[in-house]
Short mmCIF file of C-alpha atoms in Angstrom, two decimals:
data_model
loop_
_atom_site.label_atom_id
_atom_site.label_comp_id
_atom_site.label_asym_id
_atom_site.label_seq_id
_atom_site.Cartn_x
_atom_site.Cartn_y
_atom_site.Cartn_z
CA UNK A 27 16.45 149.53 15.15
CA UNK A 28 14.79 148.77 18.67
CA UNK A 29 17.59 146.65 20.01
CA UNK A 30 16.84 143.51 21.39
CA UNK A 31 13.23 142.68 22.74
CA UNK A 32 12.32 140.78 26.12
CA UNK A 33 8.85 140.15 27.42
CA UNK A 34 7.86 140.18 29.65
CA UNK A 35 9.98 143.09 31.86
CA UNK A 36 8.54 141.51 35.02
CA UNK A 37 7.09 138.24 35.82
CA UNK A 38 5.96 136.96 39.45
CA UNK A 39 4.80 133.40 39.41
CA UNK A 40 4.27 131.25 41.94
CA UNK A 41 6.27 127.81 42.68
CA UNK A 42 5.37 125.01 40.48
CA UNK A 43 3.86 127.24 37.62
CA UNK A 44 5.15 127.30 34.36
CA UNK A 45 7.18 130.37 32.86
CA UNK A 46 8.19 131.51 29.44
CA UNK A 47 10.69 134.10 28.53
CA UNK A 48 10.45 135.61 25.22
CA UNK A 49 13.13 137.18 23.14
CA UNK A 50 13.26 139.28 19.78
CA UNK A 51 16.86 139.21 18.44
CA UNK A 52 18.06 142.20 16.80
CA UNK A 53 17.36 141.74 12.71
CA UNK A 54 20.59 140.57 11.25
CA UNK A 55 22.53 139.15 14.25
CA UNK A 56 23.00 135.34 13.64
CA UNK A 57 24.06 134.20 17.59
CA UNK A 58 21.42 134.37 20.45
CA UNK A 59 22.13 134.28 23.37
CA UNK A 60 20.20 133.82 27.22
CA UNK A 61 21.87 135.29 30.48
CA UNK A 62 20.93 134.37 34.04
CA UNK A 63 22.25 137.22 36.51
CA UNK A 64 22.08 136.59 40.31
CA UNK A 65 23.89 138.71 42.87
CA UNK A 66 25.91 135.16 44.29
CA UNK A 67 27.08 134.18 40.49
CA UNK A 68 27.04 137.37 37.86
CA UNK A 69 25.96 136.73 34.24
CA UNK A 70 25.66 133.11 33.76
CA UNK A 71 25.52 132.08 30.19
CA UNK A 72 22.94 129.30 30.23
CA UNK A 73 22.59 128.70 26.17
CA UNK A 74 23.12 129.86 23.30
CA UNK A 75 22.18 129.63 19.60
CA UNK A 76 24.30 129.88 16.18
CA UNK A 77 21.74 129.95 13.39
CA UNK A 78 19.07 129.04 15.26
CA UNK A 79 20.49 125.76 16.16
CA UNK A 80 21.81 125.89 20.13
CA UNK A 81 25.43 125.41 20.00
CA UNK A 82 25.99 125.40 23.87
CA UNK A 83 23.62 124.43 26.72
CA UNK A 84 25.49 124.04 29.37
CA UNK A 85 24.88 126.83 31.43
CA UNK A 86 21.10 125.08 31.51
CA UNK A 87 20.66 124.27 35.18
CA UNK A 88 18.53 121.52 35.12
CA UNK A 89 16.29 119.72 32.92
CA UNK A 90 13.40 122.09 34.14
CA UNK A 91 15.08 124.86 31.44
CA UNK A 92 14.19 124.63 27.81
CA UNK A 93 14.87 126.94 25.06
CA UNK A 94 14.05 127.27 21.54
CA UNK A 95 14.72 129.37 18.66
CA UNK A 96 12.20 128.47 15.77
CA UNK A 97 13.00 131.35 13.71
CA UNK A 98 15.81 133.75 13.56
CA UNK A 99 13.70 136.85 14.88
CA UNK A 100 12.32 134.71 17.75
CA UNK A 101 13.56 132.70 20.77
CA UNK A 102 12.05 131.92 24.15
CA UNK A 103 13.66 130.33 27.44
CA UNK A 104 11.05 127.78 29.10
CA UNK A 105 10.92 126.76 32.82
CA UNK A 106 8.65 124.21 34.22
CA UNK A 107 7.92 123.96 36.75
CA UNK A 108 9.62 126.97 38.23
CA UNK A 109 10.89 126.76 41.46
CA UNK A 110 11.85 130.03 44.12
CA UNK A 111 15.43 129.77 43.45
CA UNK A 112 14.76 130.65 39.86
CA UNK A 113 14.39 133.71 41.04
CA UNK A 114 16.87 136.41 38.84
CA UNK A 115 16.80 138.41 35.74
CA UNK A 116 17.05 136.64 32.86
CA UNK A 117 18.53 138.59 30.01
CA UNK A 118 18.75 137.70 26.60
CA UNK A 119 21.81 139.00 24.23
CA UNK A 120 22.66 138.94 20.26
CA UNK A 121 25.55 138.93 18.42
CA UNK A 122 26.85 141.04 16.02
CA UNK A 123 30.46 140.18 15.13
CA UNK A 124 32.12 140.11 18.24
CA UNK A 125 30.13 142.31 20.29
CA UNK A 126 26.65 141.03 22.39
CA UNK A 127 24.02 143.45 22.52
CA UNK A 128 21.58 143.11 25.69
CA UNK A 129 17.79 143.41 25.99
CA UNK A 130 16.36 144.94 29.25
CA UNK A 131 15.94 141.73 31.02
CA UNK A 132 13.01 139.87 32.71
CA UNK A 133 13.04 140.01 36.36
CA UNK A 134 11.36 136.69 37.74
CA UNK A 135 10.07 136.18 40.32
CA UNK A 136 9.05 133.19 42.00
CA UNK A 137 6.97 132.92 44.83
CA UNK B 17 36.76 128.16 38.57
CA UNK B 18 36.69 132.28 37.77
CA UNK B 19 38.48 132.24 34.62
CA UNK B 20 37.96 136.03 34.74
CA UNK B 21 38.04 138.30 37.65
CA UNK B 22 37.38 141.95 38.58
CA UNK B 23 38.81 141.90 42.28
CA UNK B 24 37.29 145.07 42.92
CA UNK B 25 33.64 144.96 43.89
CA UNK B 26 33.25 148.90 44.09
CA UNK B 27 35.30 151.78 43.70
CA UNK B 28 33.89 155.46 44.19
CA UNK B 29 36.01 158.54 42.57
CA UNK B 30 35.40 162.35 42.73
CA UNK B 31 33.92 164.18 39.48
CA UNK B 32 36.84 164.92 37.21
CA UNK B 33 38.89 162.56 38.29
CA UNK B 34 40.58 159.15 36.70
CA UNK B 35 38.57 156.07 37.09
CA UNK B 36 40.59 152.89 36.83
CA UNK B 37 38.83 149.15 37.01
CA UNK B 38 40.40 146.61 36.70
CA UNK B 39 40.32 142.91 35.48
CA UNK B 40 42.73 139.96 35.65
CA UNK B 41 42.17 136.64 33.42
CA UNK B 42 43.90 133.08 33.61
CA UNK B 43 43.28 131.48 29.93
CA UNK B 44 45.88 132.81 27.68
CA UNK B 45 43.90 131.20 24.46
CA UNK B 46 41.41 134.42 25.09
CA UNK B 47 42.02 136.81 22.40
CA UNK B 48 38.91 139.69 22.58
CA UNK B 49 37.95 141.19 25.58
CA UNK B 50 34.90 143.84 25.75
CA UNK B 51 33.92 146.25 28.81
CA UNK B 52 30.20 146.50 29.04
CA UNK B 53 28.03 149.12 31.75
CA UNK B 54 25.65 148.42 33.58
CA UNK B 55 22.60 150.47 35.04
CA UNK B 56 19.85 149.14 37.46
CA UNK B 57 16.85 147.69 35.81
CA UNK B 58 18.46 147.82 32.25
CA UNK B 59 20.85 145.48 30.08
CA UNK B 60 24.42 145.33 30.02
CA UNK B 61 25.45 147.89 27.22
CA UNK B 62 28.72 147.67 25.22
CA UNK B 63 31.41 150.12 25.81
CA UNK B 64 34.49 149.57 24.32
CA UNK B 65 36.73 146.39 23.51
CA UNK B 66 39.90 145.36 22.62
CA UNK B 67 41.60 142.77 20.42
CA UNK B 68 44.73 140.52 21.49
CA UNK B 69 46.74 142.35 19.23
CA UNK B 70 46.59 146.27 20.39
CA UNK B 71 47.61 146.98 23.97
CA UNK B 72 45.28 150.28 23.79
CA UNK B 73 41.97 150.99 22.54
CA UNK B 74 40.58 154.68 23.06
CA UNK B 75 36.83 156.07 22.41
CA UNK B 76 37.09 159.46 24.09
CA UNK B 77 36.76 159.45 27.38
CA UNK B 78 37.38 155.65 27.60
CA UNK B 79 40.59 153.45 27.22
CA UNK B 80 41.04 150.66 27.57
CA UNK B 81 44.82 149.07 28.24
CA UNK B 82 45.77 145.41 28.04
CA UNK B 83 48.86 143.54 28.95
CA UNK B 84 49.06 140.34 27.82
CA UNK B 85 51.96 139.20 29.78
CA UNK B 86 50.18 140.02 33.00
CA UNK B 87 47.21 139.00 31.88
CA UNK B 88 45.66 142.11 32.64
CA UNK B 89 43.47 144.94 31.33
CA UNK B 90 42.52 148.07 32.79
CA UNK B 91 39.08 150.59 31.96
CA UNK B 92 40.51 154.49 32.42
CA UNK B 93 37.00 156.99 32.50
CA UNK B 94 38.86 160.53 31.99
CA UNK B 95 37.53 162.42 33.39
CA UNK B 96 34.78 161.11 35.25
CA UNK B 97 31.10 161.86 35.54
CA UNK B 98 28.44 161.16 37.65
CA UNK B 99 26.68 159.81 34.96
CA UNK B 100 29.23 157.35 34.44
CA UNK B 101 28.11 155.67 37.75
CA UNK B 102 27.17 151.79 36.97
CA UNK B 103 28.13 148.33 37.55
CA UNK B 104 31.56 147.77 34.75
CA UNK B 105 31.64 143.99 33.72
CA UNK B 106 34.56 142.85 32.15
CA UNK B 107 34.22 139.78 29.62
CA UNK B 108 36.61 137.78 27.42
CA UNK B 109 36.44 135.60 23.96
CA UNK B 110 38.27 133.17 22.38
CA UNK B 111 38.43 132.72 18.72
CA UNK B 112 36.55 129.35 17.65
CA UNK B 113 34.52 129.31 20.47
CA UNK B 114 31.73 131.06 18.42
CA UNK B 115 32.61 133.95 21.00
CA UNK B 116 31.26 133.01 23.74
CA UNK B 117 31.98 135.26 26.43
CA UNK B 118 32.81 134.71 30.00
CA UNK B 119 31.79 137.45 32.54
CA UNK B 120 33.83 138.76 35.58
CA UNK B 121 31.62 139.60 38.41
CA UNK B 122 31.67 143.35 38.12
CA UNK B 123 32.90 146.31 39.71
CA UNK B 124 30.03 148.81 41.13
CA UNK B 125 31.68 152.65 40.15
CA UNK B 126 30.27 155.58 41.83
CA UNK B 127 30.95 159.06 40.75
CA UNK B 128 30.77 161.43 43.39
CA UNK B 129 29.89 165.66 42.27
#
């Protein structure tokens, strides 16, 4: 199995543009979940998804952060329009019983 | 509110030696707790958990100790290797909650040759 999928590893954007984060879960795992990590506040959960169907959005900052999961083997984290302090790695995680397993992460940055 | 904490920002230990990180939590209702590693520019990967009801999990080099009273666990690395230096994040479930895990803030380990 590849593990979990992000795309892309690196995105620089500038302020104002629109961003999209795309994750392939790992075949099998029913929970999604996306992962902000900044050096001020850790791994901040900002959503996740039980079946497809988000369960918990709180960690969403703003109304500028959208994500979807159409399909169990697809899931993407939206931000429009970005701003600089978006800046981070954005990492997205399935579930397999009780354990998450990570992808590699999107570092974003935003100019 | 930090409902999990790893006081510890960074710790650095000789080759060979015991590694101990630690991690304190406040909400007795959590009942799983997991230690994940960190290296740069990669996911967190899982290492090794434990449930509520052991007070020791071991996967060979790793254990992992928990007391509930104190609302405490402890990581032990024996014995340690340089390749063993990452960022250790400590997180913690609660059953119902569809497992959502919260995060401690991580502890940066260095292994020295």
């Amino acid at each position: 199995d590849a593990g979990v999928i992000q795309s892309p590893r690196h995105e620089v954007t500038e302020m104002g543009q629109e961003v999209t984060l795309r994750c392939k879960p790992i075949s099998g795992h029913n929970s999604l979940f996306w992962y902000r990590q900044t050096m001020m506040r850790g791994l901040e959960l900002l959503i996740y998804f039980n079946n497809n169907v988000p369960i918990d959005d709180s960690g969403m900052p703003e109304d500028r952060f959208s994500a979807k999961m159409p399909n169990a083997s697809f899931s993407t984290l939206k931000i429009q329009p970005s701003e600089p302090r978006d800046s981070a790695v954005y990492f997205c995680a399935s579930l397999l019983t009780d354990t998450q397993y990570f992808g590699p992460g999107t570092r974003l940055t935003v100019l | 509110d930090q409902q999990v904490k790893q006081n510890s920002p960074s710790l650095s230990v000789q080759e060979g030696r015991i590694s101990i990180l630690n991690c304190d939590y406040t909400n007795s209702m959590f009942d799983y707790f997991l230690w994940y590693k960190k290296y740069p520019a990669e996911g967190p990967t899982f290492l090794i958990s434990i449930s509520s009801i052991k007070d020791k999990n071991e996967d060979g080099r790793f254990t992992v100790f928990l007391n509930k009273s104190a609302k405490h666990l402890s990581l032990h690395i024996v014995p340690s290797q340089p390749g063993d230096s990452a960022v250790y994040f400590c997180a913690a479930s609660a059953a119902g909650n569809n497992r959502k895990l919260i995060w401690g803030l991580g502890t940066s380990l260095a292994v020295n040759p």
